[in-house]
Short mmCIF file of C-alpha atoms and ligand atoms in Angstrom, two decimals:
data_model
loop_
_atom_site.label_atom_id
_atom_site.label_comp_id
_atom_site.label_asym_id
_atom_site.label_seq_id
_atom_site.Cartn_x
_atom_site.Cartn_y
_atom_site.Cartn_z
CA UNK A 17 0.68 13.37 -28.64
CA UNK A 18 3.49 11.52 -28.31
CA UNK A 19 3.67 7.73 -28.31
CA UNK A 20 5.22 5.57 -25.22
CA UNK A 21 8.12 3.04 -26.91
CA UNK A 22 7.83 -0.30 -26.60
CA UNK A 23 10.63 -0.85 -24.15
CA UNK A 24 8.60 1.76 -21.83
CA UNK A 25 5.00 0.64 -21.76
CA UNK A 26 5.54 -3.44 -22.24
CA UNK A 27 1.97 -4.57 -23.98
CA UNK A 28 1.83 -8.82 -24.58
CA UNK A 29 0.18 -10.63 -27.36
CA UNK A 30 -2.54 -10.82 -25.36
CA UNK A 31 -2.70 -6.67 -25.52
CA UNK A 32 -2.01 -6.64 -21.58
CA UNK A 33 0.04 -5.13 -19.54
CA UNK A 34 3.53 -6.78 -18.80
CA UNK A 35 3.59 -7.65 -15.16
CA UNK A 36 -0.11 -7.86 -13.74
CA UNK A 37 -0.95 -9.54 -17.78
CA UNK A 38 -4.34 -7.46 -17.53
CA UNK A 39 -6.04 -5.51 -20.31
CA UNK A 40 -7.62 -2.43 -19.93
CA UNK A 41 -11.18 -4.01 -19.85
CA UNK A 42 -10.27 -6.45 -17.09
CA UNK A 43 -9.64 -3.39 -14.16
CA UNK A 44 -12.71 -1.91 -12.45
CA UNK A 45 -11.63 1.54 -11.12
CA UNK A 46 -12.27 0.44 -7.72
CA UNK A 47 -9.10 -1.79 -6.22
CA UNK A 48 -8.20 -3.55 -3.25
CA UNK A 49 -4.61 -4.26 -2.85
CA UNK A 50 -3.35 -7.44 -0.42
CA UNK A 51 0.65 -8.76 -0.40
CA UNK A 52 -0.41 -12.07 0.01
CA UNK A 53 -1.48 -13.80 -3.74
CA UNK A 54 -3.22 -16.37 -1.52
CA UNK A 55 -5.77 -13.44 0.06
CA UNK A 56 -6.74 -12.43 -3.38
CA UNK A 57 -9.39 -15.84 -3.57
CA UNK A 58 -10.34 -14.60 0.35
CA UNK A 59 -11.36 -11.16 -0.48
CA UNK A 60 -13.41 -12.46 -4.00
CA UNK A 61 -14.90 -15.30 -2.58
CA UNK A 62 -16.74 -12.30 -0.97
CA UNK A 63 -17.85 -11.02 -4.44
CA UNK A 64 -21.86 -11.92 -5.72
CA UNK A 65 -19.89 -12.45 -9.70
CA UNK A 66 -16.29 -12.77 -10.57
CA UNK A 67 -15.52 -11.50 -14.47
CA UNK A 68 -11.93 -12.41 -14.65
CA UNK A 69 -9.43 -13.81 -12.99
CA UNK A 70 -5.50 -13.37 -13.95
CA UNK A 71 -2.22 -14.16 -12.93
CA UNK A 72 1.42 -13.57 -13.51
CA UNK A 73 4.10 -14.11 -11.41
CA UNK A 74 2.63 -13.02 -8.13
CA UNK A 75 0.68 -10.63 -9.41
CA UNK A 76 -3.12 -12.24 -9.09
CA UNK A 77 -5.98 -10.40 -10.17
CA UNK A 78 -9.52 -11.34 -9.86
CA UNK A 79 -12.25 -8.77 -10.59
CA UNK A 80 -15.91 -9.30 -10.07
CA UNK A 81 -18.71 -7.77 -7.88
CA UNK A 82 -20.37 -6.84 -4.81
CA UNK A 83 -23.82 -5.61 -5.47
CA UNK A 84 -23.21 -2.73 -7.84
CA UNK A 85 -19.66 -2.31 -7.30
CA UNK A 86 -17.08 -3.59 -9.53
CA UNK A 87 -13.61 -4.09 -7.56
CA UNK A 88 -10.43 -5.53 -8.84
CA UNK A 89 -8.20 -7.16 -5.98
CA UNK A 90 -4.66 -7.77 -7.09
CA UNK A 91 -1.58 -9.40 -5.28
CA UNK A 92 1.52 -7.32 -5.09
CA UNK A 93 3.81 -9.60 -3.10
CA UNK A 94 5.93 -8.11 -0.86
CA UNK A 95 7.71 -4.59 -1.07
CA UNK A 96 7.85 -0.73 -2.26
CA UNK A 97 9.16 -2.17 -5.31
CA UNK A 98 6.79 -4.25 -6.55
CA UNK A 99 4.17 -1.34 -5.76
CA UNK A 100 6.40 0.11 -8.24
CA UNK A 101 5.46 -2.22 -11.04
CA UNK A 102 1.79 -2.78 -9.57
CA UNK A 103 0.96 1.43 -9.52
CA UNK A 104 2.10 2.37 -12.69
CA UNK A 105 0.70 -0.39 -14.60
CA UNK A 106 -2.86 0.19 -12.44
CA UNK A 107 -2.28 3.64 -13.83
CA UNK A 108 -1.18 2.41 -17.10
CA UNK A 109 -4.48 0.58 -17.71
CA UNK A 110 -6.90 3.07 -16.86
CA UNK A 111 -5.01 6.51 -18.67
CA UNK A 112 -3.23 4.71 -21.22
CA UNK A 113 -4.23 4.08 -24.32
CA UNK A 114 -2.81 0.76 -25.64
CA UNK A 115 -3.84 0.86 -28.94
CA UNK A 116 -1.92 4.51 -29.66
CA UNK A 117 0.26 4.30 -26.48
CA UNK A 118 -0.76 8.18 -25.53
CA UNK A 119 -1.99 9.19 -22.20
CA UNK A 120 -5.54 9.40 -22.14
CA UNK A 121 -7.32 13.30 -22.62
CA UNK A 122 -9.50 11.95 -19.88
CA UNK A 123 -7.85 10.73 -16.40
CA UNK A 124 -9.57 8.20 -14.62
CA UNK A 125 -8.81 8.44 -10.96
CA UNK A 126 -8.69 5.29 -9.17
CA UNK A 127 -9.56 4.13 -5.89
CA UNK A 128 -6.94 1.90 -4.38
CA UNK A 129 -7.29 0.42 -1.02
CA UNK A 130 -4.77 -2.10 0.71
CA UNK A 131 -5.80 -4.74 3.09
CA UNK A 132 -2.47 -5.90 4.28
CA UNK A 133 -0.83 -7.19 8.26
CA UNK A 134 1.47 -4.92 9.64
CA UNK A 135 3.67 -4.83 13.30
CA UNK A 136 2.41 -2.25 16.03
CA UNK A 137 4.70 -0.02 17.17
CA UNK A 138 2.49 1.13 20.20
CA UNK A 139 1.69 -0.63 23.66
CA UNK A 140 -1.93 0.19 23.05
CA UNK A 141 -2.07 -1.11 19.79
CA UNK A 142 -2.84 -4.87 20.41
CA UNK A 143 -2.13 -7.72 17.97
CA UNK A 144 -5.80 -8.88 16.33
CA UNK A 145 -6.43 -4.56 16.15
CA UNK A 146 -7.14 -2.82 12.57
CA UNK A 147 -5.02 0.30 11.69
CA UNK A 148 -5.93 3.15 8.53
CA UNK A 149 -2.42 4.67 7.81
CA UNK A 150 -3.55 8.43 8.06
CA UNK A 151 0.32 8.72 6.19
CA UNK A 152 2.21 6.71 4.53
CA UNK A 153 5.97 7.26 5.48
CA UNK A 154 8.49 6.12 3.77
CA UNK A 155 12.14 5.22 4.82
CA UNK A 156 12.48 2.67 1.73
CA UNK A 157 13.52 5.31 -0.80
CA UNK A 158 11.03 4.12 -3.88
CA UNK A 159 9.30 7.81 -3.73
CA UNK A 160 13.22 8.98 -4.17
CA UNK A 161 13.03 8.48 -7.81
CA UNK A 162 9.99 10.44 -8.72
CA UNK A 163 9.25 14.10 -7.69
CA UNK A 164 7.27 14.02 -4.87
CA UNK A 165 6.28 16.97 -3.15
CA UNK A 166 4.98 17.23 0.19
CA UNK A 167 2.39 20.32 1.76
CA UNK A 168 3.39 22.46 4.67
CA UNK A 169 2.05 19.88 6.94
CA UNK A 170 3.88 16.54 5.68
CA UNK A 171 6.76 18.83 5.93
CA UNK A 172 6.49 20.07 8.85
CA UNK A 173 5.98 16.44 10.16
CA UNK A 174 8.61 15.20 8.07
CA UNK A 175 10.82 17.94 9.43
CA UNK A 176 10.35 16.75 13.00
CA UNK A 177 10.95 13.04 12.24
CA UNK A 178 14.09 13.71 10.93
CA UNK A 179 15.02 15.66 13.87
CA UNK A 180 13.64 12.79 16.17
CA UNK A 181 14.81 9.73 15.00
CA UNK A 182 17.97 10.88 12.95
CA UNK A 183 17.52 7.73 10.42
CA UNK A 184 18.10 9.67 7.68
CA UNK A 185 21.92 10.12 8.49
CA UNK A 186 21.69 6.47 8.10
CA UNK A 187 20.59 4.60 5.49
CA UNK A 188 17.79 6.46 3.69
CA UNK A 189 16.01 10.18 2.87
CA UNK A 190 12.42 9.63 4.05
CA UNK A 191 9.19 10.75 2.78
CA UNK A 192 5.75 11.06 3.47
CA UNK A 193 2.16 11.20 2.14
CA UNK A 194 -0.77 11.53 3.21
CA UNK A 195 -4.40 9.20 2.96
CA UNK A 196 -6.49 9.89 0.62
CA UNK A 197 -8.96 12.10 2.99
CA UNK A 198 -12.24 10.74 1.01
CA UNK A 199 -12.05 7.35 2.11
CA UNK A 200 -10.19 7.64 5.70
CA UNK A 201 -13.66 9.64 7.12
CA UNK A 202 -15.14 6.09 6.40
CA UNK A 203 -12.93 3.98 8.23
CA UNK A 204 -12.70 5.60 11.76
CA UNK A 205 -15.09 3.11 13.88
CA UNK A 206 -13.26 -0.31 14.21
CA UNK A 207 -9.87 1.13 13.12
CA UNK A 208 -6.98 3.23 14.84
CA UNK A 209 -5.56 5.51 12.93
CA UNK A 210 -1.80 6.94 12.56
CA UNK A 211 1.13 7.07 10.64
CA UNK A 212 2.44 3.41 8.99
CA UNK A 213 5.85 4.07 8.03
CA UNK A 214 7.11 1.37 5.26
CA UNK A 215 10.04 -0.24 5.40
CA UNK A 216 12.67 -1.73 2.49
CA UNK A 217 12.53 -5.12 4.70
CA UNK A 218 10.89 -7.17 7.84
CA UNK A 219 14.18 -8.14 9.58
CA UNK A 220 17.19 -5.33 9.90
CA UNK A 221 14.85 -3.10 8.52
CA UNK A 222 12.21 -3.15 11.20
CA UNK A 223 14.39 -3.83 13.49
CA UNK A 224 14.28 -7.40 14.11
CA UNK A 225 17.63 -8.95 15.22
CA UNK A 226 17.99 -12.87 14.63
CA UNK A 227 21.65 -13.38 13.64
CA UNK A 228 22.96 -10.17 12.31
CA UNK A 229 23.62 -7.07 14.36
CA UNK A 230 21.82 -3.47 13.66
CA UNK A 231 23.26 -0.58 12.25
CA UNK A 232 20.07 1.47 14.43
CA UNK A 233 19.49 -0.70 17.27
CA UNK A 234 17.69 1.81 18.30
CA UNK A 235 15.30 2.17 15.80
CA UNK A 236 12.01 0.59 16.45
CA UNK A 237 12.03 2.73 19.97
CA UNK A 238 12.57 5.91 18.05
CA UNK A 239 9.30 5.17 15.91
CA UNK A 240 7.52 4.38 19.00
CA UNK A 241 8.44 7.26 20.72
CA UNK A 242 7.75 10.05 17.96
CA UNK A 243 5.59 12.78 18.03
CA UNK A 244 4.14 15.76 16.27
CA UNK A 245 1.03 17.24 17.68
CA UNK A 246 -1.68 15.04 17.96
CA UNK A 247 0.47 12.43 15.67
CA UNK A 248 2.47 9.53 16.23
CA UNK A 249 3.42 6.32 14.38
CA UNK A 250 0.99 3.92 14.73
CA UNK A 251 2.75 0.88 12.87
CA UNK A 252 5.09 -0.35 10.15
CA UNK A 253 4.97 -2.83 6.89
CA UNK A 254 6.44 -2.62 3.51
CA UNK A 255 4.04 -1.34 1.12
CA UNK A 256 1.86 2.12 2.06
CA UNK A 257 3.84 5.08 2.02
CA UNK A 258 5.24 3.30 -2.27
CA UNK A 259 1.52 3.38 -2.63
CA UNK A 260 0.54 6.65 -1.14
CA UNK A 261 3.56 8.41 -2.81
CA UNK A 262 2.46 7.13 -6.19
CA UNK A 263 -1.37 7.38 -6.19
CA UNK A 264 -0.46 11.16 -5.12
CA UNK A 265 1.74 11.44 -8.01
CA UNK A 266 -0.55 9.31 -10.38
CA UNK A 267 -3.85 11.02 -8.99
CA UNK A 268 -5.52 8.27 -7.59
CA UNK A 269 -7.19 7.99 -4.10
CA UNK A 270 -5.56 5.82 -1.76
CA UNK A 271 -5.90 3.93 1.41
CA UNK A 272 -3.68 1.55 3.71
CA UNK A 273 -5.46 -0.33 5.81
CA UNK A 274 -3.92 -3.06 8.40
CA UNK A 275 -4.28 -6.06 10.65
CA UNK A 276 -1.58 -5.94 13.51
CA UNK A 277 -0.25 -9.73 13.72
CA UNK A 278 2.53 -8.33 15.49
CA UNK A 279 2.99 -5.72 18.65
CA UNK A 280 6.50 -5.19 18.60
CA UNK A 281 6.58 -2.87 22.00
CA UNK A 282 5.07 -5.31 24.60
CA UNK A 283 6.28 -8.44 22.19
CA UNK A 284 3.41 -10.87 21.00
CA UNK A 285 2.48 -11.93 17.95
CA UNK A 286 -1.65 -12.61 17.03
CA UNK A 287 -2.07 -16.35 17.83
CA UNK A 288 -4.59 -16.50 15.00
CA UNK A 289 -3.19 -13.44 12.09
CA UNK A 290 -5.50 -15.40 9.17
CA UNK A 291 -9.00 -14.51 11.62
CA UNK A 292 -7.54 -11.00 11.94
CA UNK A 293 -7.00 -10.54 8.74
CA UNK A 294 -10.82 -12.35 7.88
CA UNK A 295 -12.36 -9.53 9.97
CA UNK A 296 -10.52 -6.91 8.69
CA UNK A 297 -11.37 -7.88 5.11
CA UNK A 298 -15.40 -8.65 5.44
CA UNK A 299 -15.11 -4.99 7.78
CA UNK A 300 -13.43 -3.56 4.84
CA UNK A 301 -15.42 -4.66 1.98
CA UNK A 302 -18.90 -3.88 4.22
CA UNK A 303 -17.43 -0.34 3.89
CA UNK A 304 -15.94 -0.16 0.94
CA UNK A 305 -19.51 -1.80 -1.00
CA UNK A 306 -21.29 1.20 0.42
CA UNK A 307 -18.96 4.44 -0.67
C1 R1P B 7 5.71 -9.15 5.45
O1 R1P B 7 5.38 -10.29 6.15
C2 R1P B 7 4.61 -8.71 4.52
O2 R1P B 7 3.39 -8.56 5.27
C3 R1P B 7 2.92 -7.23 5.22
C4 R1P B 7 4.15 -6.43 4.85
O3 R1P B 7 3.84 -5.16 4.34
C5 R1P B 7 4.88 -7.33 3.89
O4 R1P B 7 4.34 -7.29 2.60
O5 R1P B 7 1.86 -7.01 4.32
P1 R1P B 7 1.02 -8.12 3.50
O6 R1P B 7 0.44 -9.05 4.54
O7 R1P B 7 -0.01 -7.39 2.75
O8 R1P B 7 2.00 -8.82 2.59
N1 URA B 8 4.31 -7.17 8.32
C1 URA B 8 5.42 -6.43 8.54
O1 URA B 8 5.99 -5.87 7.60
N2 URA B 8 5.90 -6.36 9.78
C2 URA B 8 5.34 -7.00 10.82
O2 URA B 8 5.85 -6.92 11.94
C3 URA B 8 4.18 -7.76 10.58
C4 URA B 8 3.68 -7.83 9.30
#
């Protein structure tokens, strides 16, 4: 089999990866993904053992255990395109080999979960709430560059968001994926569930104006007001639909999960986001400990 070049797969001295600086050994094949590099220490200070903690840039990792369970949770900071960099080297480390640089006979599929905050896009969504993306979609492009294909359902979903909210004569050519259904059936007590569409940014991009006018004004009322059969979008962030779109790709089992800080419909944000995002995490990891 072929080898991967140097310039492609970027191993250090250390024989880890270039961005996350982990080696193979270091990963457990269960992994919890959070923006902030500060929530890494509150999701393992939940763990009975921690084996190894890493970081580079703002990619922290720190993988230990909860009961039998080994789980890796890793910082991507913010964005589709660091979930770039943070999915293909997740991938990298469990199918590569390093020491040939071939692709593994074997594929190890991972299950990635993201504990992130995220803004509401629906009255009845309240700030302090918990949200499992059933879909990821994605109007930042990242997915663009791969070959993604979508089933008769995503399109057909797809299909009608175009045709409802017309962004894509805009700025972008959206996509969608769906949940991993394996782990969503877990997470339905607790949690609302919809689509999280994933923005390239938190201001323009989600329609935030502060200075600068819009080039959609009209865009976070759109989202709101979609639907398709039983669905409609639930919320937005930056992350889930870079994540869903690769783990499809990269055969791994994904999950978004999300503590509304803010509602942007009835305008509030959470008074406390860090307790909402405590529950949602100890929730989580109660769940996840158990699958
Ligand atoms: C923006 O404030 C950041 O918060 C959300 C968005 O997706 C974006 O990354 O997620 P995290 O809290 O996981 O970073
Ligand atoms: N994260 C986002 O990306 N948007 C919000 O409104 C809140 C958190």
């Amino acid at each position: 089999m072929k080898s991967i070049a140097p310039s492609e797969l970027i191993i250090n001295n250390r024989g880890a990866i270039y961005h996350l600086d982990l080696r193979p050994e270091e990963l457990a094949n269960t992994i919890i993904t959070v923006g902030d590099p500060d929530r890494v220490k509150a999701i393992s200070r939940h763990f009975d053992r921690i084996d190894y903690q890493r970081q580079h840039r703002e990619f922290i990792t720190h993988t230990g255990w909860i009961g039998k369970k080994q789980i890796s949770v890793v910082s991507t900071g913010i964005g589709p395109d660091n979930i770039d960099i943070v999915m293909n080297e997740l991938d990298a480390l469990a199918n590569i080999n390093f020491d040939t640089r071939t692709i593994r006979p074997e594929l190890t599929s991972l299950s990635i979960f993201r504990i992130g905050t995220s803004g509401s896009l629906q009255a009845d969504i309240p700030v302090d709430g918990f949200v499992a993306g059933t879909h990821g979609l994605g109007i930042d492009n990242l997915l663009n560059f791969y070959r993604l294909e979508q089933n008769e359902e995503e399109q057909q979903l797809l299909q009608a968001f175009l045709t409802q909210t017309q962004v894509h004569n805009q700025f972008t050519q959206p996509y969608i994926s769906s949940a991993a259904g394996s782990l969503l059936k877990h997470f339905v007590d607790g949690y609302h569930s919809g689509i999280t569409v994933t923005c390239p940014g938190f201001y323009g991009p989600q329609g935030r104006v502060l200075r600068l006018g819009l080039s959609n004004p009209d865009l976070v009322d759109r989202l709101t007001d979609f639907r398709f059969g039983q669905y409609r979008i639930t919320n937005f962030e930056m992350e889930t639909s870079a994540i869903y779109g690769l783990g499809r790709l990269l055969g791994h089992q994904c999950l978004s999960l999300n503590a509304i800080v803010a509602n942007r419909v009835v305008k509030e944000f959470s008074k406390d986001g860090q307790a909402a995002v405590e529950k949602l995490i100890e929730k989580t990891l109660g769940i996840i400990a158990g699958i």
